[in-house]
PDB file of C-alpha atoms in Angstrom:
ATOM      1  CA  GLU M   1      24.189 207.609 281.135  1.00 65.00           C
ATOM      2  CA  VAL M   2      20.681 206.638 280.245  1.00 61.00           C
ATOM      3  CA  LYS M   3      19.296 210.455 282.027  1.00 66.00           C
ATOM      4  CA  GLN M   4      22.701 211.644 279.577  1.00 71.00           C
ATOM      5  CA  ARG M   5      20.699 210.365 276.778  1.00 70.00           C
ATOM      6  CA  GLU M   6      18.207 211.470 277.119  1.00 69.00           C
ATOM      7  CA  ARG M   7      18.804 214.985 277.398  1.00 72.00           C
ATOM      8  CA  LEU M   8      21.059 214.061 274.345  1.00 75.00           C
ATOM      9  CA  GLU M   9      18.170 213.998 272.925  1.00 72.00           C
ATOM     10  CA  VAL M  10      16.128 216.580 274.375  1.00 72.00           C
ATOM     11  CA  LEU M  11      19.369 218.996 273.782  1.00 74.00           C
ATOM     12  CA  THR M  12      18.629 216.694 270.189  1.00 77.00           C
ATOM     13  CA  TRP M  13      14.622 217.921 269.598  1.00 75.00           C
ATOM     14  CA  ASP M  14      15.666 222.302 270.059  1.00 72.00           C
ATOM     15  CA  LEU M  15      18.728 222.648 267.843  1.00 78.00           C
ATOM     16  CA  GLU M  16      16.391 220.778 264.970  1.00 75.00           C
ATOM     17  CA  GLN M  17      12.997 222.750 266.233  1.00 73.00           C
ATOM     18  CA  ALA M  18      15.751 226.202 266.557  1.00 74.00           C
ATOM     19  CA  ASN M  19      16.713 225.084 262.751  1.00 73.00           C
ATOM     20  CA  ALA M  20      13.469 224.158 261.615  1.00 71.00           C
ATOM     21  CA  ARG M  21      12.849 228.059 262.710  1.00 69.00           C
ATOM     22  CA  LEU M  22      15.879 229.702 261.142  1.00 68.00           C
ATOM     23  CA  GLU M  23      14.717 227.732 257.985  1.00 68.00           C
ATOM     24  CA  GLU M  24      11.471 229.209 258.089  1.00 60.00           C
ATOM     25  CA  LEU M  25      12.630 233.299 259.085  1.00 56.00           C
ATOM     26  CA  ASP M  26      15.263 233.256 256.300  1.00 63.00           C
ATOM     27  CA  ARG M  27      12.286 231.946 253.923  1.00 61.00           C
ATOM     28  CA  LEU M  28       9.783 234.895 255.042  1.00 54.00           C
ATOM     29  CA  LYS M  29      13.022 237.579 255.487  1.00 59.00           C
ATOM     30  CA  SER M  30      12.769 236.171 251.198  1.00 61.00           C
ATOM     31  CA  GLU M  31       9.263 236.773 250.174  1.00 59.00           C
ATOM     32  CA  PHE M  32       9.263 239.941 252.194  1.00 56.00           C
ATOM     33  CA  VAL M  33      12.218 241.413 250.412  1.00 60.00           C
ATOM     34  CA  SER M  34      11.026 239.737 246.978  1.00 59.00           C
ATOM     35  CA  MET M  35       7.861 241.424 247.753  1.00 57.00           C
ATOM     36  CA  ALA M  36       9.124 245.152 248.623  1.00 59.00           C
ATOM     37  CA  GLY M  37      11.055 244.964 245.498  1.00 60.00           C
ATOM     38  CA  HIS M  38       7.925 244.494 243.587  1.00 59.00           C
ATOM     39  CA  GLN M  39       5.710 246.787 244.856  1.00 60.00           C
ATOM     40  CA  LEU M  40       8.486 249.176 245.071  1.00 67.00           C
ATOM     41  CA  ARG M  41      10.232 249.463 241.948  1.00 66.00           C
ATOM     42  CA  ALA M  42       6.465 250.302 240.218  1.00 66.00           C
ATOM     43  CA  PRO M  43       5.870 253.619 242.151  1.00 68.00           C
ATOM     44  CA  MET M  44      10.094 254.210 241.142  1.00 72.00           C
ATOM     45  CA  THR M  45       9.348 253.919 237.032  1.00 75.00           C
ATOM     46  CA  ILE M  46       6.797 255.782 237.312  1.00 74.00           C
ATOM     47  CA  ILE M  47       8.040 259.281 239.155  1.00 77.00           C
ATOM     48  CA  LYS M  48      11.212 258.831 237.202  1.00 78.00           C
ATOM     49  CA  GLY M  49       8.617 258.357 233.788  1.00 78.00           C
ATOM     50  CA  TYR M  50       7.025 261.542 234.534  1.00 74.00           C
ATOM     51  CA  ALA M  51      10.226 263.890 235.446  1.00 79.00           C
ATOM     52  CA  SER M  52      11.662 262.419 232.756  1.00 79.00           C
ATOM     53  CA  LEU M  53       9.475 264.084 230.880  1.00 75.00           C
ATOM     54  CA  LEU M  54       9.161 267.156 232.534  1.00 76.00           C
ATOM     55  CA  LEU M  55      12.956 267.079 231.634  1.00 77.00           C
ATOM     56  CA  GLU M  56      13.175 266.893 228.174  1.00 78.00           C
ATOM     57  CA  GLY M  57      10.357 269.207 228.127  1.00 74.00           C
ATOM     58  CA  THR M  58       7.444 267.334 226.750  1.00 73.00           C
ATOM     59  CA  ILE M  59       5.575 268.600 229.440  1.00 65.00           C
ATOM     60  CA  LYS M  60       6.033 272.553 229.195  1.00 69.00           C
ATOM     61  CA  GLY M  61       6.461 275.060 232.040  1.00 67.00           C
ATOM     62  CA  THR M  62       9.207 273.913 233.550  1.00 67.00           C
ATOM     63  CA  THR M  63      12.025 276.301 234.943  1.00 74.00           C
ATOM     64  CA  ASP M  64      15.646 275.945 234.872  1.00 76.00           C
ATOM     65  CA  THR M  65      15.424 275.841 238.800  1.00 75.00           C
ATOM     66  CA  ALA M  66      12.700 272.877 238.686  1.00 75.00           C
ATOM     67  CA  LYS M  67      14.618 271.451 235.831  1.00 76.00           C
ATOM     68  CA  GLU M  68      17.824 271.323 238.848  1.00 77.00           C
ATOM     69  CA  ALA M  69      15.886 270.219 241.483  1.00 73.00           C
ATOM     70  CA  LEU M  70      14.274 267.604 238.459  1.00 76.00           C
ATOM     71  CA  LYS M  71      17.620 266.399 237.583  1.00 78.00           C
ATOM     72  CA  LYS M  72      18.434 265.827 241.919  1.00 76.00           C
ATOM     73  CA  ILE M  73      14.976 263.857 241.829  1.00 78.00           C
ATOM     74  CA  MET M  74      16.232 261.791 238.356  1.00 76.00           C
ATOM     75  CA  PHE M  75      19.199 260.273 240.407  1.00 75.00           C
ATOM     76  CA  SER M  76      18.250 259.724 243.645  1.00 73.00           C
ATOM     77  CA  THR M  77      15.374 257.421 241.684  1.00 76.00           C
ATOM     78  CA  GLU M  78      18.005 255.690 239.376  1.00 73.00           C
ATOM     79  CA  GLN M  79      19.661 255.138 242.766  1.00 69.00           C
ATOM     80  CA  LEU M  80      16.504 253.198 244.273  1.00 73.00           C
ATOM     81  CA  ILE M  81      15.374 251.732 241.433  1.00 71.00           C
ATOM     82  CA  LYS M  82      19.032 249.902 241.236  1.00 70.00           C
ATOM     83  CA  LEU M  83      18.418 248.873 244.945  1.00 69.00           C
ATOM     84  CA  VAL M  84      15.382 247.674 244.297  1.00 72.00           C
ATOM     85  CA  ALA M  85      16.435 245.668 241.424  1.00 71.00           C
ATOM     86  CA  SER M  86      20.011 244.501 243.761  1.00 68.00           C
ATOM     87  CA  LEU M  87      17.287 243.512 245.942  1.00 72.00           C
ATOM     88  CA  LEU M  88      15.671 241.052 243.693  1.00 73.00           C
ATOM     89  CA  ASP M  89      18.262 239.602 242.125  1.00 71.00           C
ATOM     90  CA  LEU M  90      19.058 238.747 245.583  1.00 71.00           C
ATOM     91  CA  SER M  91      16.021 237.005 247.106  1.00 70.00           C
ATOM     92  CA  ARG M  92      15.383 235.105 243.407  1.00 71.00           C
ATOM     93  CA  ILE M  93      19.211 234.174 244.572  1.00 71.00           C
ATOM     94  CA  GLU M  94      18.223 233.192 248.071  1.00 70.00           C
ATOM     95  CA  SER M  95      15.418 231.999 247.113  1.00 68.00           C
ATOM     96  CA  GLY M  96      16.887 229.465 244.696  1.00 69.00           C
ATOM     97  CA  LYS M  97      14.087 230.892 241.850  1.00 69.00           C
ATOM     98  CA  ILE M  98      16.755 232.360 239.310  1.00 77.00           C
ATOM     99  CA  LYS M  99      16.163 230.675 236.309  1.00 81.00           C
ATOM    100  CA  TYR M 100      18.138 230.723 232.895  1.00 86.00           C
ATOM    101  CA  GLU M 101      17.247 231.486 229.116  1.00 88.00           C
ATOM    102  CA  PHE M 102      20.685 229.789 227.600  1.00 91.00           C
ATOM    103  CA  VAL M 103      20.405 231.072 223.990  1.00 92.00           C
ATOM    104  CA  MET M 104      23.502 231.150 221.174  1.00 94.00           C
ATOM    105  CA  HIS M 105      25.313 234.836 221.311  1.00 93.00           C
ATOM    106  CA  ASP M 106      27.988 236.627 220.564  1.00 95.00           C
ATOM    107  CA  PHE M 107      29.677 237.338 224.352  1.00 95.00           C
ATOM    108  CA  SER M 108      32.039 239.881 222.455  1.00 95.00           C
ATOM    109  CA  ALA M 109      29.217 241.753 220.872  1.00 95.00           C
ATOM    110  CA  MET M 110      27.276 241.394 224.317  1.00 94.00           C
ATOM    111  CA  VAL M 111      30.512 243.507 226.194  1.00 95.00           C
ATOM    112  CA  GLN M 112      30.956 245.626 223.560  1.00 94.00           C
ATOM    113  CA  GLU M 113      27.071 247.299 224.453  1.00 93.00           C
ATOM    114  CA  VAL M 114      28.083 247.731 228.105  1.00 93.00           C
ATOM    115  CA  ILE M 115      31.358 249.479 226.859  1.00 93.00           C
ATOM    116  CA  ASP M 116      29.728 251.932 224.722  1.00 92.00           C
ATOM    117  CA  LYS M 117      27.159 252.689 228.367  1.00 89.00           C
ATOM    118  CA  PHE M 118      29.974 253.280 230.095  1.00 90.00           C
ATOM    119  CA  LYS M 119      31.995 255.101 227.528  1.00 89.00           C
ATOM    120  CA  PRO M 120      30.377 258.357 227.495  1.00 88.00           C
ATOM    121  CA  ASN M 121      30.659 258.135 231.926  1.00 86.00           C
ATOM    122  CA  ALA M 122      34.335 257.777 231.989  1.00 89.00           C
ATOM    123  CA  GLN M 123      34.207 260.343 229.634  1.00 88.00           C
ATOM    124  CA  LYS M 124      33.039 262.663 231.892  1.00 88.00           C
ATOM    125  CA  LYS M 125      35.221 261.733 235.167  1.00 90.00           C
ATOM    126  CA  GLY M 126      38.262 262.392 232.324  1.00 91.00           C
ATOM    127  CA  ILE M 127      39.169 258.595 232.501  1.00 92.00           C
ATOM    128  CA  ALA M 128      40.518 256.684 229.861  1.00 91.00           C
ATOM    129  CA  PHE M 129      37.844 253.837 228.820  1.00 91.00           C
ATOM    130  CA  VAL M 130      40.100 251.457 226.633  1.00 92.00           C
ATOM    131  CA  PHE M 131      39.173 248.301 224.863  1.00 93.00           C
ATOM    132  CA  GLU M 132      40.956 245.824 223.716  1.00 94.00           C
ATOM    133  CA  ASN M 133      39.684 242.109 222.108  1.00 94.00           C
ATOM    134  CA  LYS M 134      41.568 240.422 221.846  1.00 94.00           C
ATOM    135  CA  LEU M 135      39.119 237.390 221.377  1.00 92.00           C
ATOM    136  CA  GLY M 136      37.384 239.017 218.295  1.00 90.00           C
ATOM    137  CA  PRO M 137      33.281 237.714 217.234  1.00 92.00           C
ATOM    138  CA  ALA M 138      32.578 234.421 220.077  1.00 91.00           C
ATOM    139  CA  SER M 139      29.568 232.466 219.787  1.00 92.00           C
ATOM    140  CA  PHE M 140      28.159 230.723 222.052  1.00 94.00           C
ATOM    141  CA  ILE M 141      25.612 229.559 224.792  1.00 93.00           C
ATOM    142  CA  PHE M 142      24.543 231.536 227.593  1.00 94.00           C
ATOM    143  CA  ASP M 143      21.841 234.271 229.626  1.00 92.00           C
ATOM    144  CA  THR M 144      22.446 237.418 228.245  1.00 92.00           C
ATOM    145  CA  ASP M 145      20.636 239.402 230.641  1.00 88.00           C
ATOM    146  CA  LYS M 146      22.319 237.968 233.790  1.00 89.00           C
ATOM    147  CA  LEU M 147      25.768 237.624 231.943  1.00 93.00           C
ATOM    148  CA  ARG M 148      25.308 241.217 230.801  1.00 92.00           C
ATOM    149  CA  GLU M 149      24.460 242.234 233.918  1.00 88.00           C
ATOM    150  CA  ALA M 150      27.532 240.536 235.298  1.00 92.00           C
ATOM    151  CA  VAL M 151      29.916 242.577 233.199  1.00 94.00           C
ATOM    152  CA  VAL M 152      27.958 245.285 234.126  1.00 92.00           C
ATOM    153  CA  ASN M 153      28.946 244.807 237.868  1.00 90.00           C
ATOM    154  CA  TYR M 154      32.371 244.600 236.591  1.00 94.00           C
ATOM    155  CA  VAL M 155      33.035 247.918 234.366  1.00 94.00           C
ATOM    156  CA  ASP M 156      30.361 249.934 236.298  1.00 90.00           C
ATOM    157  CA  ASN M 157      32.543 249.825 239.731  1.00 90.00           C
ATOM    158  CA  ALA M 158      36.296 250.317 237.701  1.00 92.00           C
ATOM    159  CA  VAL M 159      34.477 253.465 236.638  1.00 92.00           C
ATOM    160  CA  LYS M 160      33.245 254.453 239.876  1.00 89.00           C
ATOM    161  CA  TYR M 161      36.169 253.671 242.367  1.00 90.00           C
ATOM    162  CA  THR M 162      38.334 255.284 239.507  1.00 91.00           C
ATOM    163  CA  ASP M 163      38.884 259.355 239.410  1.00 88.00           C
ATOM    164  CA  THR M 164      42.343 259.810 237.507  1.00 90.00           C
ATOM    165  CA  GLY M 165      44.366 257.283 235.182  1.00 91.00           C
ATOM    166  CA  ASP M 166      42.407 254.570 232.890  1.00 92.00           C
ATOM    167  CA  VAL M 167      40.379 251.565 232.752  1.00 93.00           C
ATOM    168  CA  ARG M 168      40.751 248.397 230.630  1.00 94.00           C
ATOM    169  CA  VAL M 169      38.435 245.989 229.209  1.00 95.00           C
ATOM    170  CA  THR M 170      40.689 243.687 228.146  1.00 96.00           C
ATOM    171  CA  LEU M 171      38.447 240.017 226.112  1.00 96.00           C
ATOM    172  CA  SER M 172      41.068 237.238 224.832  1.00 95.00           C
ATOM    173  CA  SER M 173      41.462 233.386 224.473  1.00 92.00           C
ATOM    174  CA  MET M 174      42.197 230.847 226.682  1.00 92.00           C
ATOM    175  CA  GLN M 175      42.492 226.746 226.831  1.00 88.00           C
ATOM    176  CA  GLY M 176      39.894 225.731 229.678  1.00 79.00           C
ATOM    177  CA  PRO M 177      39.796 221.858 230.298  1.00 80.00           C
ATOM    178  CA  ASP M 178      36.637 221.020 227.594  1.00 80.00           C
ATOM    179  CA  GLY M 179      37.643 223.643 225.320  1.00 85.00           C
ATOM    180  CA  ALA M 180      38.254 227.102 224.642  1.00 90.00           C
ATOM    181  CA  TRP M 181      37.576 230.134 226.867  1.00 95.00           C
ATOM    182  CA  ALA M 182      36.399 232.766 227.029  1.00 95.00           C
ATOM    183  CA  ARG M 183      38.340 235.843 229.738  1.00 96.00           C
ATOM    184  CA  LEU M 184      37.144 239.295 230.901  1.00 97.00           C
ATOM    185  CA  GLU M 185      39.957 241.048 232.368  1.00 96.00           C
ATOM    186  CA  VAL M 186      38.405 245.013 234.148  1.00 96.00           C
ATOM    187  CA  ARG M 187      41.691 246.402 235.111  1.00 96.00           C
ATOM    188  CA  ASP M 188      41.440 250.065 236.881  1.00 94.00           C
ATOM    189  CA  SER M 189      43.643 253.000 237.878  1.00 93.00           C
ATOM    190  CA  GLY M 190      41.258 253.047 241.291  1.00 89.00           C
ATOM    191  CA  ILE M 191      41.869 253.185 244.409  1.00 89.00           C
ATOM    192  CA  GLY M 192      41.858 249.565 244.742  1.00 89.00           C
ATOM    193  CA  ILE M 193      41.631 246.513 247.568  1.00 89.00           C
ATOM    194  CA  LYS M 194      44.076 245.339 250.607  1.00 88.00           C
ATOM    195  CA  ASN M 195      45.041 241.506 249.957  1.00 84.00           C
ATOM    196  CA  GLU M 196      43.854 240.404 252.507  1.00 83.00           C
ATOM    197  CA  ASP M 197      39.826 242.015 251.560  1.00 84.00           C
ATOM    198  CA  ILE M 198      39.369 240.457 248.188  1.00 82.00           C
ATOM    199  CA  TRP M 199      37.870 237.246 248.369  1.00 78.00           C
ATOM    200  CA  LYS M 200      35.459 238.851 250.335  1.00 82.00           C
ATOM    201  CA  LEU M 201      34.465 241.442 247.971  1.00 84.00           C
ATOM    202  CA  PHE M 202      32.700 238.477 246.485  1.00 85.00           C
ATOM    203  CA  ASP M 203      30.426 237.095 249.391  1.00 82.00           C
ATOM    204  CA  LYS M 204      27.245 238.899 250.424  1.00 75.00           C
ATOM    205  CA  PHE M 205      26.815 242.645 251.069  1.00 71.00           C
ATOM    206  CA  SER M 206      30.371 242.392 251.752  1.00 73.00           C
ATOM    207  CA  ARG M 207      32.323 245.953 250.996  1.00 73.00           C
ATOM    208  CA  THR M 208      35.597 247.380 251.837  1.00 73.00           C
ATOM    209  CA  GLU M 209      36.194 250.421 254.011  1.00 77.00           C
ATOM    210  CA  GLU M 210      38.382 251.858 251.221  1.00 80.00           C
ATOM    211  CA  ALA M 211      34.909 251.965 248.872  1.00 76.00           C
ATOM    212  CA  LYS M 212      32.418 252.586 251.373  1.00 75.00           C
ATOM    213  CA  ARG M 213      34.629 255.919 252.138  1.00 77.00           C
ATOM    214  CA  GLN M 214      33.770 256.162 248.164  1.00 74.00           C
ATOM    215  CA  ASP M 215      30.221 255.512 247.168  1.00 71.00           C
ATOM    216  CA  PRO M 216      28.236 255.432 251.034  1.00 67.00           C
ATOM    217  CA  ASN M 217      25.352 254.142 249.018  1.00 64.00           C
ATOM    218  CA  GLY M 218      26.611 250.190 247.929  1.00 66.00           C
ATOM    219  CA  MET M 219      24.933 247.321 249.326  1.00 65.00           C
ATOM    220  CA  GLY M 220      28.384 244.767 248.235  1.00 73.00           C
ATOM    221  CA  ILE M 221      25.093 242.370 246.387  1.00 78.00           C
ATOM    222  CA  GLY M 222      26.678 243.501 242.648  1.00 83.00           C
ATOM    223  CA  LEU M 223      29.734 240.867 242.741  1.00 87.00           C
ATOM    224  CA  TYR M 224      28.130 237.884 244.503  1.00 86.00           C
ATOM    225  CA  PHE M 225      25.648 237.937 242.025  1.00 86.00           C
ATOM    226  CA  ALA M 226      28.431 238.027 239.519  1.00 90.00           C
ATOM    227  CA  LYS M 227      30.407 235.144 241.068  1.00 91.00           C
ATOM    228  CA  ARG M 228      26.916 233.106 241.360  1.00 89.00           C
ATOM    229  CA  VAL M 229      25.977 234.139 237.863  1.00 91.00           C
ATOM    230  CA  ILE M 230      28.928 233.427 236.142  1.00 93.00           C
ATOM    231  CA  ARG M 231      29.546 229.722 238.417  1.00 92.00           C
ATOM    232  CA  ASP M 232      26.111 229.211 236.688  1.00 90.00           C
ATOM    233  CA  HIS M 233      27.218 228.791 233.939  1.00 93.00           C
ATOM    234  CA  GLY M 234      30.667 226.906 234.761  1.00 92.00           C
ATOM    235  CA  GLY M 235      33.240 229.331 235.275  1.00 94.00           C
ATOM    236  CA  ASN M 236      35.535 231.426 236.938  1.00 94.00           C
ATOM    237  CA  VAL M 237      35.937 234.224 238.440  1.00 95.00           C
ATOM    238  CA  GLY M 238      38.514 236.277 240.328  1.00 93.00           C
ATOM    239  CA  ALA M 239      40.650 239.527 241.211  1.00 93.00           C
ATOM    240  CA  PHE M 240      44.147 240.987 242.339  1.00 92.00           C
ATOM    241  CA  SER M 241      45.066 244.197 243.142  1.00 91.00           C
ATOM    242  CA  GLU M 242      48.887 245.329 244.097  1.00 88.00           C
ATOM    243  CA  GLY M 243      47.216 247.597 247.284  1.00 87.00           C
ATOM    244  CA  ILE M 244      45.094 250.688 248.234  1.00 90.00           C
ATOM    245  CA  GLY M 245      45.655 253.399 245.591  1.00 87.00           C
ATOM    246  CA  ARG M 246      47.469 250.679 242.968  1.00 89.00           C
ATOM    247  CA  GLY M 247      44.088 249.921 241.320  1.00 90.00           C
ATOM    248  CA  SER M 248      42.330 246.264 240.800  1.00 93.00           C
ATOM    249  CA  THR M 249      41.229 243.838 237.631  1.00 95.00           C
ATOM    250  CA  PHE M 250      38.686 241.819 237.898  1.00 95.00           C
ATOM    251  CA  TRP M 251      38.727 239.215 236.407  1.00 96.00           C
ATOM    252  CA  LEU M 252      35.804 235.754 235.054  1.00 96.00           C
ATOM    253  CA  GLU M 253      36.504 232.888 232.313  1.00 95.00           C
ATOM    254  CA  LEU M 254      33.640 230.961 231.121  1.00 95.00           C
ATOM    255  CA  PRO M 255      33.639 228.459 228.921  1.00 94.00           C
ATOM    256  CA  MET M 256      32.344 228.453 225.267  1.00 91.00           C
ATOM    257  CA  SER M 257      31.292 225.195 224.588  1.00 81.00           C
ATOM    258  CA  LEU M 258      28.509 224.866 226.697  1.00 60.00           C
ATOM    259  CA  LYS M 259      25.110 222.902 226.362  1.00 48.00           C
ATOM    260  CA  SER M 260      21.605 223.932 226.995  1.00 42.00           C
TER     261      SER M 260
END
């Protein structure tokens, strides 16, 4: 019995040491991701800036052939900038350093800004883009930048994974447990989702096989970030789909009585 207790004590010690080491490795990983992200963002911004100047003609002497090459540089640079932003978001979430600046703002107006940003992309693809605001003006306290990013992730995915049909964004009000809430739905007629995959999408690095085929470059961070932000605002997220090829709807709900 004594020997068994000693063995248990040794195993417990070994487990504690292993856990401590894993925590240290996780901390180092987060620090590396943060450092790498910050180091990559500056040169990518410079590359994008000079390519933009050449394309716009601010810097003279660019041939049509060179402009085509520059467009490819711009596209790749923008993809890298998005990747870096996602890595930095993930690093802040994992390290617990995500900070919120709660201010009074019109949520409907913020959603309209996102719609205006993505409407041209949808029109280029021949997708009908509909925004229905049943909520009206809705000013309450939230972090404008982070909620905007969450909404951007929803709308960006809808446009990205839809080739024909439409994307419909609907804002409405609902009764929550503590008063009025805002509900945002983003419905598309795109690739759809298997029922067993729906809740996995809000996990870190989680993507469906269909999404990987449509866009091999995604990281599966956007919805994870959105879920964290919405829940930190006291809200809820979710999604539903009737299956592959039958579109999907992503929704979020936010209390409009949040106190800063």
